[in-house]
Amino acid sequence: MLESVIATGPGGWFPALEGSGIEPSVNLGMFETLLTGKTSEQRLADPKSYPLLASADDHQVVVIGLADDFVRALSAAQEADLRQLAQPWSRIEEFGDRSFRRTTRLSRAAGAG
């Protein structure tokens, strides 16, 4: 199944987001820190934290895994909690000067607006 998603896109199987310039383990890791309080050192020590499951086109297309505790925190988060975290997350250095536009796209892709 992963090979099919990499080759042809998610085809409705999974929500996907085109995110050129986004380094998933860094940008998403910063969101995980805001949501759970887990530090970057704790994420680096956790082998389940953002493992690369599949990639194509010299890592231009990737499928990553999420640690169980992050998945639980995301599942338990209320929409208001996620909206509150969107602004500080959009201001992280890694998003650069396009943070507002990117956060808006990410929020829409997540169904939050």
Protein backbone atom coordinates (compact mmCIF):
# COMPACT_ATOMS: atom_id res chain seq x y z
CA MET A 1 0.00 0.00 0.00
CA LEU A 2 2.79 2.49 0.86
CA GLU A 3 4.42 1.89 -2.51
CA SER A 4 1.13 2.73 -4.24
CA VAL A 5 0.71 5.93 -2.22
CA ILE A 6 4.27 6.99 -3.04
CA ALA A 7 3.86 6.17 -6.73
CA THR A 8 0.44 7.68 -7.34
CA GLY A 9 -0.43 9.90 -4.39
CA PRO A 10 -2.84 9.20 -1.55
CA GLY A 11 -5.84 8.76 -3.86
CA GLY A 12 -8.23 9.46 -1.01
CA TRP A 13 -6.68 6.81 1.24
CA PHE A 14 -4.90 9.30 3.48
CA PRO A 15 -5.12 13.06 3.94
CA ALA A 16 -2.04 14.60 2.32
CA LEU A 17 -0.49 18.01 2.20
CA GLU A 18 1.96 19.41 -0.30
CA GLY A 19 4.52 21.08 1.91
CA SER A 20 7.62 22.10 -0.01
CA GLY A 21 10.17 23.48 2.39
CA ILE A 22 8.69 21.62 5.34
CA GLU A 23 10.96 19.18 7.14
CA PRO A 24 8.38 16.91 8.78
CA SER A 25 10.44 15.78 11.75
CA VAL A 26 11.42 19.37 12.58
CA ASN A 27 8.25 21.32 11.82
CA LEU A 28 5.88 18.66 13.08
CA GLY A 29 8.20 18.02 16.00
CA MET A 30 7.82 21.63 17.07
CA PHE A 31 4.04 21.18 17.01
CA GLU A 32 4.41 18.02 19.08
CA THR A 33 6.41 19.99 21.64
CA LEU A 34 3.69 22.63 21.86
CA LEU A 35 0.97 20.01 22.21
CA THR A 36 2.64 17.52 24.53
CA GLY A 37 5.62 19.26 26.11
CA LYS A 38 7.92 16.53 24.75
CA THR A 39 11.37 18.02 24.14
CA SER A 40 13.42 17.63 20.98
CA GLU A 41 15.87 15.52 23.00
CA GLN A 42 13.04 13.18 24.02
CA ARG A 43 11.86 12.95 20.40
CA LEU A 44 15.39 12.13 19.19
CA ALA A 45 15.69 9.38 21.81
CA ASP A 46 12.37 7.80 20.76
CA PRO A 47 12.80 5.37 17.84
CA LYS A 48 9.07 5.67 17.08
CA SER A 49 9.35 9.42 16.61
CA TYR A 50 9.01 10.20 12.89
CA PRO A 51 10.51 7.07 11.36
CA LEU A 52 10.76 7.23 7.60
CA LEU A 53 8.34 4.60 6.27
CA ALA A 54 8.72 5.30 2.56
CA SER A 55 10.13 7.92 0.23
CA ALA A 56 10.48 8.74 -3.45
CA ASP A 57 12.04 11.36 -5.68
CA ASP A 58 15.12 11.82 -3.50
CA HIS A 59 12.96 12.33 -0.38
CA GLN A 60 10.72 14.91 -2.03
CA VAL A 61 7.77 12.63 -1.24
CA VAL A 62 7.81 10.97 2.17
CA VAL A 63 5.60 8.93 4.45
CA ILE A 64 6.56 9.16 8.11
CA GLY A 65 5.28 7.49 11.24
CA LEU A 66 4.15 9.24 14.40
CA ALA A 67 4.89 8.10 17.93
CA ASP A 68 1.94 6.60 19.80
CA ASP A 69 1.93 9.31 22.47
CA PHE A 70 1.75 12.05 19.82
CA VAL A 71 -1.12 10.26 18.06
CA ARG A 72 -2.98 9.98 21.38
CA ALA A 73 -2.42 13.69 22.11
CA LEU A 74 -3.67 14.65 18.65
CA SER A 75 -6.70 12.42 19.05
CA ALA A 76 -7.53 13.88 22.44
CA ALA A 77 -7.02 17.52 21.41
CA GLN A 78 -10.09 19.66 20.96
CA GLU A 79 -10.43 21.94 17.95
CA ALA A 80 -10.02 24.98 20.21
CA ASP A 81 -6.73 23.56 21.54
CA LEU A 82 -5.40 23.06 18.01
CA ARG A 83 -6.47 26.53 16.92
CA GLN A 84 -4.73 28.02 19.96
CA LEU A 85 -1.49 26.22 19.06
CA ALA A 86 -1.63 27.23 15.39
CA GLN A 87 -0.36 30.77 15.93
CA PRO A 88 2.73 29.98 18.04
CA TRP A 89 3.50 27.05 15.75
CA SER A 90 3.24 29.24 12.65
CA ARG A 91 5.89 31.55 14.10
CA ILE A 92 8.63 28.94 14.47
CA GLU A 93 11.84 29.87 12.74
CA GLU A 94 11.66 26.86 10.40
CA PHE A 95 8.56 28.20 8.62
CA GLY A 96 10.37 31.41 7.71
CA ASP A 97 8.47 34.47 6.52
CA ARG A 98 5.64 32.47 4.94
CA SER A 99 4.27 31.28 8.27
CA PHE A 100 0.76 32.74 8.08
CA ARG A 101 0.03 31.39 4.60
CA ARG A 102 1.44 27.97 5.50
CA THR A 103 -0.46 27.75 8.77
CA THR A 104 -3.68 28.64 6.95
CA ARG A 105 -3.06 25.82 4.45
CA LEU A 106 -2.19 23.38 7.23
CA SER A 107 -5.33 24.33 9.18
CA ARG A 108 -7.53 23.85 6.13
CA ALA A 109 -5.92 20.49 5.35
CA ALA A 110 -6.59 19.41 8.93
CA GLY A 111 -10.24 20.48 8.62
CA ALA A 112 -9.85 23.26 11.17
CA GLY A 113 -10.94 26.13 8.99
